[in-house]
PDB file of C-alpha atoms and ligand atoms in Angstrom:
ATOM      1  CA  MET O   1       0.085  -0.026  -0.008  1.00 59.00           C
ATOM      2  CA  LEU O   2       2.883   2.293   0.862  1.00 64.00           C
ATOM      3  CA  ALA O   3       5.090   0.758  -1.709  1.00 62.00           C
ATOM      4  CA  PRO O   4       4.374   3.445  -4.256  1.00 63.00           C
ATOM      5  CA  LEU O   5       6.236   5.775  -1.887  1.00 66.00           C
ATOM      6  CA  ARG O   6       9.308   3.688  -2.385  1.00 68.00           C
ATOM      7  CA  GLY O   7      11.831   5.139  -4.725  1.00 70.00           C
ATOM      8  CA  LYS O   8      14.867   3.247  -6.099  1.00 77.00           C
ATOM      9  CA  GLY O   9      16.393   2.776  -2.628  1.00 94.00           C
ATOM     10  CA  LYS O  10      15.584   0.681   0.358  1.00 97.00           C
ATOM     11  CA  MET O  11      12.457   1.050   2.312  1.00 98.00           C
ATOM     12  CA  VAL O  12      13.341   0.361   5.977  1.00 98.00           C
ATOM     13  CA  MET O  13      10.590  -0.229   8.480  1.00 98.00           C
ATOM     14  CA  VAL O  14      10.599  -0.074  12.255  1.00 99.00           C
ATOM     15  CA  PRO O  15       7.407  -1.525  13.686  1.00 99.00           C
ATOM     16  CA  THR O  16       6.508  -0.143  17.273  1.00 98.00           C
ATOM     17  CA  MET O  17       3.631   0.066  19.686  1.00 98.00           C
ATOM     18  CA  GLY O  18       4.356   3.676  20.393  1.00 97.00           C
ATOM     19  CA  ALA O  19       5.300   5.376  23.749  1.00 96.00           C
ATOM     20  CA  LEU O  20       8.652   5.764  22.047  1.00 98.00           C
ATOM     21  CA  HIS O  21      11.782   6.135  24.093  1.00 98.00           C
ATOM     22  CA  GLU O  22      15.492   6.363  23.338  1.00 98.00           C
ATOM     23  CA  GLY O  23      15.531   2.543  22.468  1.00 98.00           C
ATOM     24  CA  HIS O  24      13.015   3.099  19.751  1.00 98.00           C
ATOM     25  CA  ALA O  25      14.826   6.297  18.622  1.00 98.00           C
ATOM     26  CA  THR O  26      18.008   4.416  18.211  1.00 98.00           C
ATOM     27  CA  LEU O  27      16.321   1.867  15.918  1.00 98.00           C
ATOM     28  CA  LEU O  28      14.828   4.661  13.960  1.00 99.00           C
ATOM     29  CA  ARG O  29      18.274   6.346  13.498  1.00 98.00           C
ATOM     30  CA  GLN O  30      19.668   3.087  12.425  1.00 98.00           C
ATOM     31  CA  ALA O  31      16.856   2.759   9.930  1.00 99.00           C
ATOM     32  CA  ARG O  32      17.700   6.184   8.629  1.00 98.00           C
ATOM     33  CA  ALA O  33      21.364   5.246   8.220  1.00 98.00           C
ATOM     34  CA  LEU O  34      20.439   1.946   6.565  1.00 98.00           C
ATOM     35  CA  ALA O  35      18.051   3.678   4.053  1.00 98.00           C
ATOM     36  CA  GLY O  36      20.536   6.445   3.248  1.00 98.00           C
ATOM     37  CA  SER O  37      19.413   9.650   1.581  1.00 96.00           C
ATOM     38  CA  SER O  38      17.789   7.871  -1.394  1.00 96.00           C
ATOM     39  CA  GLY O  39      15.849   5.421   0.808  1.00 97.00           C
ATOM     40  CA  THR O  40      12.712   5.718   2.822  1.00 98.00           C
ATOM     41  CA  VAL O  41      12.155   5.136   6.543  1.00 98.00           C
ATOM     42  CA  VAL O  42       8.712   3.969   7.701  1.00 98.00           C
ATOM     43  CA  ALA O  43       7.778   3.791  11.388  1.00 98.00           C
ATOM     44  CA  SER O  44       4.607   2.087  12.404  1.00 98.00           C
ATOM     45  CA  VAL O  45       3.024   3.047  15.699  1.00 98.00           C
ATOM     46  CA  PHE O  46       0.271   0.586  16.573  1.00 98.00           C
ATOM     47  CA  LEU O  47      -0.761  -0.725  19.901  1.00 97.00           C
ATOM     48  CA  ASN O  48      -1.707  -4.106  18.646  1.00 98.00           C
ATOM     49  CA  PRO O  49      -4.627  -5.506  20.761  1.00 97.00           C
ATOM     50  CA  VAL O  50      -4.240  -8.986  19.343  1.00 97.00           C
ATOM     51  CA  GLN O  51      -0.896  -9.526  20.958  1.00 96.00           C
ATOM     52  CA  PHE O  52      -2.059  -8.720  24.523  1.00 95.00           C
ATOM     53  CA  ASN O  53      -3.528 -11.712  26.413  1.00 88.00           C
ATOM     54  CA  ASP O  54      -4.107  -9.518  29.516  1.00 89.00           C
ATOM     55  CA  SER O  55      -6.597  -6.721  29.026  1.00 92.00           C
ATOM     56  CA  ASN O  56      -5.223  -4.864  32.116  1.00 90.00           C
ATOM     57  CA  ASP O  57      -1.825  -4.823  30.591  1.00 88.00           C
ATOM     58  CA  LEU O  58      -3.249  -3.388  27.376  1.00 92.00           C
ATOM     59  CA  ALA O  59      -5.245  -0.796  29.302  1.00 93.00           C
ATOM     60  CA  ALA O  60      -2.142   0.310  31.370  1.00 87.00           C
ATOM     61  CA  TYR O  61       0.033   0.568  28.234  1.00 90.00           C
ATOM     62  CA  PRO O  62       1.127   4.166  27.827  1.00 91.00           C
ATOM     63  CA  ARG O  63      -0.085   6.106  24.815  1.00 94.00           C
ATOM     64  CA  THR O  64       1.876   9.215  23.668  1.00 96.00           C
ATOM     65  CA  PRO O  65       0.921   9.758  19.877  1.00 98.00           C
ATOM     66  CA  GLU O  66       2.014  13.347  19.729  1.00 98.00           C
ATOM     67  CA  ALA O  67       5.409  12.867  21.407  1.00 98.00           C
ATOM     68  CA  ASP O  68       5.842   9.842  19.206  1.00 98.00           C
ATOM     69  CA  MET O  69       5.413  11.963  16.068  1.00 98.00           C
ATOM     70  CA  ASP O  70       8.030  14.424  17.309  1.00 98.00           C
ATOM     71  CA  THR O  71      10.479  11.532  18.013  1.00 98.00           C
ATOM     72  CA  CYS O  72       9.936  10.163  14.508  1.00 98.00           C
ATOM     73  CA  ARG O  73      10.448  13.594  13.009  1.00 98.00           C
ATOM     74  CA  SER O  74      13.678  14.138  15.003  1.00 98.00           C
ATOM     75  CA  CYS O  75      15.030  10.718  13.884  1.00 98.00           C
ATOM     76  CA  GLY O  76      14.502  11.422  10.195  1.00 98.00           C
ATOM     77  CA  VAL O  77      11.456   9.161   9.648  1.00 98.00           C
ATOM     78  CA  ASP O  78       9.787   9.858   6.277  1.00 98.00           C
ATOM     79  CA  VAL O  79       6.432   8.123   6.907  1.00 98.00           C
ATOM     80  CA  VAL O  80       4.618   7.270  10.162  1.00 98.00           C
ATOM     81  CA  PHE O  81       1.905   4.744   9.812  1.00 98.00           C
ATOM     82  CA  MET O  82      -0.365   5.060  12.879  1.00 98.00           C
ATOM     83  CA  PRO O  83      -3.589   3.021  12.045  1.00 98.00           C
ATOM     84  CA  THR O  84      -6.473   2.410  14.398  1.00 97.00           C
ATOM     85  CA  PRO O  85      -7.403  -1.106  15.354  1.00 97.00           C
ATOM     86  CA  GLU O  86     -10.459  -0.769  13.135  1.00 97.00           C
ATOM     87  CA  VAL O  87      -8.247  -0.050   9.996  1.00 96.00           C
ATOM     88  CA  MET O  88      -6.077  -3.035  10.868  1.00 98.00           C
ATOM     89  CA  TYR O  89      -8.707  -5.604  11.822  1.00 98.00           C
ATOM     90  CA  SER O  90     -12.116  -6.669  10.451  1.00 98.00           C
ATOM     91  CA  GLY O  91     -14.603  -7.554  13.206  1.00 96.00           C
ATOM     92  CA  ASP O  92     -14.944 -10.963  11.865  1.00 98.00           C
ATOM     93  CA  ARG O  93     -11.275 -11.685  11.163  1.00 97.00           C
ATOM     94  CA  SER O  94     -10.702 -15.437  11.080  1.00 98.00           C
ATOM     95  CA  ILE O  95      -7.028 -15.928   9.972  1.00 97.00           C
ATOM     96  CA  THR O  96      -4.303 -16.683  12.485  1.00 97.00           C
ATOM     97  CA  VAL O  97      -0.526 -16.794  11.898  1.00 98.00           C
ATOM     98  CA  GLU O  98       1.101 -19.136  14.352  1.00 97.00           C
ATOM     99  CA  GLU O  99       4.675 -20.067  14.742  1.00 98.00           C
ATOM    100  CA  ASN O 100       4.712 -23.479  16.546  1.00 97.00           C
ATOM    101  CA  HIS O 101       8.238 -24.159  17.830  1.00 98.00           C
ATOM    102  CA  LEU O 102      10.050 -20.980  19.009  1.00 98.00           C
ATOM    103  CA  SER O 103       6.819 -19.666  20.490  1.00 98.00           C
ATOM    104  CA  THR O 104       6.279 -22.446  22.903  1.00 97.00           C
ATOM    105  CA  VAL O 105       9.094 -21.503  25.249  1.00 98.00           C
ATOM    106  CA  LEU O 106      10.323 -18.476  27.289  1.00 98.00           C
ATOM    107  CA  CYS O 107       7.813 -15.620  27.073  1.00 97.00           C
ATOM    108  CA  GLY O 108       5.503 -17.877  24.857  1.00 97.00           C
ATOM    109  CA  ALA O 109       4.979 -20.251  27.736  1.00 96.00           C
ATOM    110  CA  SER O 110       3.589 -17.590  30.019  1.00 91.00           C
ATOM    111  CA  ARG O 111       1.905 -15.398  27.425  1.00 92.00           C
ATOM    112  CA  PRO O 112      -0.340 -17.726  25.379  1.00 93.00           C
ATOM    113  CA  GLY O 113      -1.360 -16.238  22.000  1.00 96.00           C
ATOM    114  CA  HIS O 114       1.116 -13.365  22.313  1.00 97.00           C
ATOM    115  CA  PHE O 115       3.431 -14.366  19.450  1.00 98.00           C
ATOM    116  CA  ALA O 116       0.535 -15.347  17.186  1.00 98.00           C
ATOM    117  CA  GLY O 117      -0.669 -11.816  17.635  1.00 98.00           C
ATOM    118  CA  VAL O 118       2.830 -10.505  16.810  1.00 98.00           C
ATOM    119  CA  CYS O 119       3.131 -12.668  13.688  1.00 98.00           C
ATOM    120  CA  LEU O 120      -0.297 -11.682  12.491  1.00 98.00           C
ATOM    121  CA  VAL O 121       0.347  -7.870  12.901  1.00 98.00           C
ATOM    122  CA  VAL O 122       3.891  -7.948  11.510  1.00 98.00           C
ATOM    123  CA  GLY O 123       2.754 -10.021   8.491  1.00 98.00           C
ATOM    124  CA  LYS O 124      -0.069  -7.546   7.897  1.00 98.00           C
ATOM    125  CA  LEU O 125       2.345  -4.490   8.277  1.00 98.00           C
ATOM    126  CA  PHE O 126       4.817  -6.155   5.868  1.00 98.00           C
ATOM    127  CA  ASN O 127       1.965  -6.603   3.378  1.00 98.00           C
ATOM    128  CA  LEU O 128       0.678  -3.035   3.794  1.00 97.00           C
ATOM    129  CA  VAL O 129       3.995  -1.274   3.781  1.00 97.00           C
ATOM    130  CA  GLN O 130       6.069  -3.654   1.637  1.00 97.00           C
ATOM    131  CA  PRO O 131       9.427  -2.665   3.126  1.00 98.00           C
ATOM    132  CA  THR O 132      12.727  -4.011   1.825  1.00 98.00           C
ATOM    133  CA  ASP O 133      14.186  -4.170   5.305  1.00 98.00           C
ATOM    134  CA  ALA O 134      12.879  -4.137   8.877  1.00 99.00           C
ATOM    135  CA  ILE O 135      14.681  -3.560  12.204  1.00 99.00           C
ATOM    136  CA  PHE O 136      13.702  -5.200  15.514  1.00 99.00           C
ATOM    137  CA  GLY O 137      15.506  -4.921  18.907  1.00 98.00           C
ATOM    138  CA  LYS O 138      17.314  -7.791  20.576  1.00 98.00           C
ATOM    139  CA  LYS O 139      15.586  -6.564  23.777  1.00 98.00           C
ATOM    140  CA  ASP O 140      12.691  -8.750  22.497  1.00 98.00           C
ATOM    141  CA  TYR O 141      15.029 -11.522  21.345  1.00 98.00           C
ATOM    142  CA  GLN O 142      12.379 -14.202  21.081  1.00 98.00           C
ATOM    143  CA  GLN O 143      10.209 -11.940  18.923  1.00 98.00           C
ATOM    144  CA  LEU O 144      13.246 -11.238  16.697  1.00 98.00           C
ATOM    145  CA  ALA O 145      13.931 -14.975  16.291  1.00 98.00           C
ATOM    146  CA  ILE O 146      10.273 -15.801  15.599  1.00 98.00           C
ATOM    147  CA  LEU O 147       9.995 -13.042  13.026  1.00 98.00           C
ATOM    148  CA  ARG O 148      13.063 -14.311  11.291  1.00 98.00           C
ATOM    149  CA  ARG O 149      11.165 -17.616  10.961  1.00 98.00           C
ATOM    150  CA  LEU O 150       8.030 -15.847   9.793  1.00 98.00           C
ATOM    151  CA  VAL O 151       9.983 -14.230   6.964  1.00 98.00           C
ATOM    152  CA  ARG O 152      11.816 -17.393   6.007  1.00 98.00           C
ATOM    153  CA  ASP O 153       8.774 -19.767   6.180  1.00 98.00           C
ATOM    154  CA  MET O 154       6.290 -17.267   4.621  1.00 98.00           C
ATOM    155  CA  ASP O 155       8.747 -15.951   1.985  1.00 98.00           C
ATOM    156  CA  PHE O 156       8.307 -12.292   2.869  1.00 98.00           C
ATOM    157  CA  PRO O 157      10.830 -10.448   0.672  1.00 98.00           C
ATOM    158  CA  VAL O 158      12.082  -8.544   3.722  1.00 98.00           C
ATOM    159  CA  THR O 159      15.565  -8.492   5.219  1.00 98.00           C
ATOM    160  CA  ILE O 160      15.383  -8.583   9.016  1.00 98.00           C
ATOM    161  CA  HIS O 161      17.995  -6.743  11.129  1.00 98.00           C
ATOM    162  CA  GLY O 162      18.575  -7.173  14.870  1.00 98.00           C
ATOM    163  CA  ALA O 163      19.463  -4.156  16.844  1.00 98.00           C
ATOM    164  CA  GLU O 164      21.500  -4.330  20.052  1.00 98.00           C
ATOM    165  CA  ILE O 165      19.745  -3.520  23.328  1.00 98.00           C
ATOM    166  CA  VAL O 166      19.707   0.127  24.327  1.00 98.00           C
ATOM    167  CA  ARG O 167      20.271   0.688  28.104  1.00 98.00           C
ATOM    168  CA  GLY O 168      20.135   3.578  30.514  1.00 98.00           C
ATOM    169  CA  GLU O 169      23.401   4.643  32.197  1.00 98.00           C
ATOM    170  CA  ASP O 170      22.637   2.289  35.038  1.00 98.00           C
ATOM    171  CA  GLY O 171      22.432  -0.735  32.749  1.00 98.00           C
ATOM    172  CA  LEU O 172      18.648  -1.210  32.748  1.00 98.00           C
ATOM    173  CA  ALA O 173      17.246  -2.033  29.270  1.00 98.00           C
ATOM    174  CA  LEU O 174      14.989   0.866  28.265  1.00 98.00           C
ATOM    175  CA  SER O 175      11.322  -0.067  28.289  1.00 96.00           C
ATOM    176  CA  SER O 176       8.124   1.774  28.504  1.00 91.00           C
ATOM    177  CA  ARG O 177       7.317  -0.579  31.517  1.00 91.00           C
ATOM    178  CA  ASN O 178      10.162   0.900  33.541  1.00 95.00           C
ATOM    179  CA  ALA O 179       7.995   3.968  34.345  1.00 91.00           C
ATOM    180  CA  LEU O 180       5.508   1.650  36.034  1.00 91.00           C
ATOM    181  CA  LEU O 181       8.045   0.330  38.698  1.00 97.00           C
ATOM    182  CA  THR O 182       7.966   1.472  42.303  1.00 98.00           C
ATOM    183  CA  PRO O 183      10.888   3.646  43.253  1.00 98.00           C
ATOM    184  CA  GLU O 184      12.452   0.749  45.111  1.00 98.00           C
ATOM    185  CA  HIS O 185      12.094  -1.626  42.268  1.00 98.00           C
ATOM    186  CA  ARG O 186      13.357   0.992  39.816  1.00 98.00           C
ATOM    187  CA  ALA O 187      16.439   1.373  41.970  1.00 98.00           C
ATOM    188  CA  ALA O 188      16.844  -2.429  42.074  1.00 98.00           C
ATOM    189  CA  ALA O 189      16.097  -3.317  38.422  1.00 98.00           C
ATOM    190  CA  PRO O 190      19.625  -2.471  36.961  1.00 98.00           C
ATOM    191  CA  CYS O 191      20.623  -5.746  38.962  1.00 98.00           C
ATOM    192  CA  ILE O 192      19.173  -7.775  36.161  1.00 98.00           C
ATOM    193  CA  ARG O 193      21.878  -6.666  33.843  1.00 98.00           C
ATOM    194  CA  LYS O 194      24.643  -7.000  36.474  1.00 98.00           C
ATOM    195  CA  TYR O 195      23.494 -10.566  37.285  1.00 98.00           C
ATOM    196  CA  LEU O 196      23.231 -11.475  33.610  1.00 98.00           C
ATOM    197  CA  LEU O 197      26.858 -10.393  33.015  1.00 98.00           C
ATOM    198  CA  GLU O 198      27.985 -12.316  36.029  1.00 98.00           C
ATOM    199  CA  ALA O 199      26.196 -15.353  34.774  1.00 98.00           C
ATOM    200  CA  ARG O 200      27.528 -14.913  31.339  1.00 98.00           C
ATOM    201  CA  ASP O 201      31.107 -14.770  32.653  1.00 98.00           C
ATOM    202  CA  ALA O 202      30.492 -17.885  34.722  1.00 98.00           C
ATOM    203  CA  TYR O 203      29.143 -19.839  31.784  1.00 97.00           C
ATOM    204  CA  GLU O 204      31.940 -18.700  29.438  1.00 96.00           C
ATOM    205  CA  SER O 205      34.473 -19.777  32.127  1.00 96.00           C
ATOM    206  CA  GLY O 206      33.014 -23.306  32.066  1.00 96.00           C
ATOM    207  CA  ALA O 207      30.203 -23.412  34.595  1.00 97.00           C
ATOM    208  CA  ALA O 208      27.235 -25.728  33.906  1.00 97.00           C
ATOM    209  CA  ALA O 209      24.064 -23.964  32.319  1.00 97.00           C
ATOM    210  CA  ALA O 210      21.796 -25.333  35.005  1.00 98.00           C
ATOM    211  CA  ALA O 211      23.958 -23.963  37.816  1.00 98.00           C
ATOM    212  CA  VAL O 212      24.307 -20.594  36.130  1.00 98.00           C
ATOM    213  CA  CYS O 213      20.608 -20.256  35.711  1.00 98.00           C
ATOM    214  CA  ALA O 214      19.830 -21.359  39.279  1.00 98.00           C
ATOM    215  CA  GLU O 215      22.318 -18.849  40.733  1.00 98.00           C
ATOM    216  CA  LEU O 216      20.912 -16.018  38.637  1.00 98.00           C
ATOM    217  CA  ARG O 217      17.326 -16.940  39.643  1.00 98.00           C
ATOM    218  CA  ALA O 218      18.324 -17.052  43.330  1.00 98.00           C
ATOM    219  CA  LYS O 219      20.105 -13.565  43.123  1.00 98.00           C
ATOM    220  CA  LEU O 220      17.011 -12.020  41.427  1.00 98.00           C
ATOM    221  CA  GLU O 221      14.578 -13.504  43.941  1.00 98.00           C
ATOM    222  CA  SER O 222      16.697 -12.266  46.815  1.00 98.00           C
ATOM    223  CA  ILE O 223      15.314  -8.733  45.878  1.00 98.00           C
ATOM    224  CA  PRO O 224      12.239  -8.105  48.010  1.00 98.00           C
ATOM    225  CA  GLY O 225       9.063  -8.467  45.884  1.00 98.00           C
ATOM    226  CA  VAL O 226      10.852  -9.989  42.864  1.00 98.00           C
ATOM    227  CA  GLN O 227       9.789 -13.253  41.402  1.00 98.00           C
ATOM    228  CA  ALA O 228      11.526 -14.806  38.365  1.00 98.00           C
ATOM    229  CA  ASP O 229       9.194 -16.019  35.564  1.00 98.00           C
ATOM    230  CA  TYR O 230      12.013 -17.801  33.814  1.00 98.00           C
ATOM    231  CA  VAL O 231      15.797 -17.945  33.634  1.00 98.00           C
ATOM    232  CA  GLU O 232      17.018 -19.977  30.694  1.00 98.00           C
ATOM    233  CA  LEU O 233      20.123 -20.610  28.667  1.00 98.00           C
ATOM    234  CA  VAL O 234      19.088 -21.794  25.213  1.00 98.00           C
ATOM    235  CA  ASP O 235      20.323 -21.943  21.537  1.00 98.00           C
ATOM    236  CA  ALA O 236      20.001 -18.382  20.212  1.00 98.00           C
ATOM    237  CA  GLU O 237      18.378 -19.430  16.975  1.00 97.00           C
ATOM    238  CA  THR O 238      16.079 -22.287  18.060  1.00 97.00           C
ATOM    239  CA  LEU O 239      15.448 -21.008  21.578  1.00 98.00           C
ATOM    240  CA  HIS O 240      15.398 -24.610  22.677  1.00 98.00           C
ATOM    241  CA  GLU O 241      17.929 -26.677  24.591  1.00 96.00           C
ATOM    242  CA  VAL O 242      21.649 -26.140  23.670  1.00 96.00           C
ATOM    243  CA  THR O 243      22.686 -29.142  21.584  1.00 95.00           C
ATOM    244  CA  ASP O 244      25.950 -27.713  20.388  1.00 94.00           C
ATOM    245  CA  GLU O 245      27.818 -25.467  22.771  1.00 91.00           C
ATOM    246  CA  LYS O 246      29.828 -24.026  19.933  1.00 92.00           C
ATOM    247  CA  ARG O 247      26.750 -22.308  18.480  1.00 96.00           C
ATOM    248  CA  LEU O 248      25.671 -18.849  19.770  1.00 97.00           C
ATOM    249  CA  CYS O 249      23.571 -19.155  22.915  1.00 98.00           C
ATOM    250  CA  LEU O 250      21.132 -16.938  24.731  1.00 98.00           C
ATOM    251  CA  LEU O 251      20.672 -16.335  28.365  1.00 98.00           C
ATOM    252  CA  ALA O 252      17.204 -14.793  28.906  1.00 98.00           C
ATOM    253  CA  VAL O 253      15.355 -13.664  31.959  1.00 98.00           C
ATOM    254  CA  ALA O 254      11.827 -12.611  32.685  1.00 98.00           C
ATOM    255  CA  ALA O 255      11.050 -11.420  36.229  1.00 98.00           C
ATOM    256  CA  TRP O 256       8.183  -9.822  38.116  1.00 98.00           C
ATOM    257  CA  PHE O 257       9.223  -6.736  39.949  1.00 98.00           C
ATOM    258  CA  GLY O 258       5.975  -6.338  41.881  1.00 98.00           C
ATOM    259  CA  LYS O 259       3.361  -6.090  39.183  1.00 94.00           C
ATOM    260  CA  VAL O 260       5.729  -5.162  36.432  1.00 94.00           C
ATOM    261  CA  ARG O 261       7.250  -7.913  34.259  1.00 95.00           C
ATOM    262  CA  LEU O 262      10.722  -7.130  33.051  1.00 98.00           C
ATOM    263  CA  ILE O 263      12.772  -8.980  30.431  1.00 98.00           C
ATOM    264  CA  ASP O 264      16.497  -8.862  29.500  1.00 98.00           C
ATOM    265  CA  ASN O 265      18.928 -11.102  27.896  1.00 99.00           C
ATOM    266  CA  THR O 266      22.548 -11.578  26.753  1.00 98.00           C
ATOM    267  CA  GLU O 267      24.156 -13.570  23.957  1.00 98.00           C
ATOM    268  CA  LEU O 268      27.008 -15.842  25.046  1.00 97.00           C
ATOM    269  CA  SER O 269      29.219 -18.539  23.619  1.00 94.00           C
ATOM    270  CA  ARG O 270      32.132 -20.788  24.739  1.00 88.00           C
TER     271      ARG O 270
HETATM  272  P1  LIG B 301       7.625  -2.116  21.142  1.00 95.07           P
HETATM  273  O1  LIG B 301       7.087  -0.762  20.894  1.00 95.07           O
HETATM  274  O2  LIG B 301       7.875  -2.443  22.568  1.00 95.07           O
HETATM  275  O3  LIG B 301       6.916  -3.251  20.348  1.00 95.07           O
HETATM  276  O4  LIG B 301       9.130  -2.138  20.490  1.00 95.07           O
HETATM  277  C1  LIG B 301       9.325  -1.810  19.174  1.00 95.07           C
HETATM  278  C2  LIG B 301      10.718  -2.207  18.781  1.00 95.07           C
HETATM  279  O5  LIG B 301      11.663  -1.506  19.592  1.00 95.07           O
HETATM  280  C3  LIG B 301      10.934  -3.785  19.028  1.00 95.07           C
HETATM  281  O6  LIG B 301      11.645  -4.276  17.906  1.00 95.07           O
HETATM  282  C4  LIG B 301      11.641  -3.819  20.296  1.00 95.07           C
HETATM  283  O7  LIG B 301      12.568  -4.866  20.417  1.00 95.07           O
HETATM  284  C5  LIG B 301      12.532  -2.553  20.155  1.00 95.07           C
HETATM  285  N1  LIG B 301      12.994  -2.019  21.461  1.00 95.07           N
HETATM  286  C6  LIG B 301      12.234  -1.540  22.499  1.00 95.07           C
HETATM  287  N2  LIG B 301      13.099  -1.313  23.632  1.00 95.07           N
HETATM  288  C7  LIG B 301      14.277  -1.480  23.106  1.00 95.07           C
HETATM  289  C8  LIG B 301      15.564  -1.341  23.772  1.00 95.07           C
HETATM  290  N3  LIG B 301      15.787  -0.946  24.918  1.00 95.07           N
HETATM  291  N4  LIG B 301      16.752  -1.643  23.041  1.00 95.07           N
HETATM  292  C9  LIG B 301      16.504  -2.130  21.636  1.00 95.07           C
HETATM  293  N5  LIG B 301      15.435  -2.231  21.072  1.00 95.07           N
HETATM  294  C10 LIG B 301      14.251  -1.879  21.769  1.00 95.07           C
END
């Protein structure tokens, strides 16, 4: 639909759900650099209801459309696609797009239907915008891995790029959910990164994966009010058990800080 806007160069897309922060801005600037002066950068801002399995989570999600437009403008975005749910979805929609292997673990285990909602909306966005390239953050590493599968298995002519996690000075991965933390939990949250790095060092020095994960979980749960959802060391591509230690691996964490669920991860190898 937006393809006619595309000139000879690349059309680089950055899908987002809005409430844009410096993490998103970094992706947008990377998109601008990738597209170059002859290319086009498209940001989508769409709070996709289909990927929320908890209506309270959707209701609490921050919405800042005007500030989002300013951010897009200052990052050199050419086109902002900001549809309403009614534009995106027919009331009697009946097609699902489900990935059935990578989606069963990590966040997929505790958020049923979430990644089917992500695959549906990203598939639709790719059809509507027809980008040559799309950038997704490694902050949502599982999402990135699943979308690589979506593109491979559904033959979308889009090159997927993974962007490194953008962090605050204290090491906490930037997220719109950080603003929902209590002051105590906000102060404690940078420990996630610290403990991840300690765990990565231990694994890369030869410690067993199970022991590394157990220790990381125990450290996180020693923080008052913190409950780990998962702490897992998996193959970075399949997101399942490590069968070849020489391949790139992923140490991924999800933890409840009170009512706020935070995720973070690090790649590792040995
Ligand atoms: P969201 O609006 O949460 O769906 O995020 C839109 C895109 O921005 C996704 O590809 C995210 O992985 C990415 N993103 C969000 N926060 C960060 C971050 N702190 N570092 C890198 N990428 C991020």
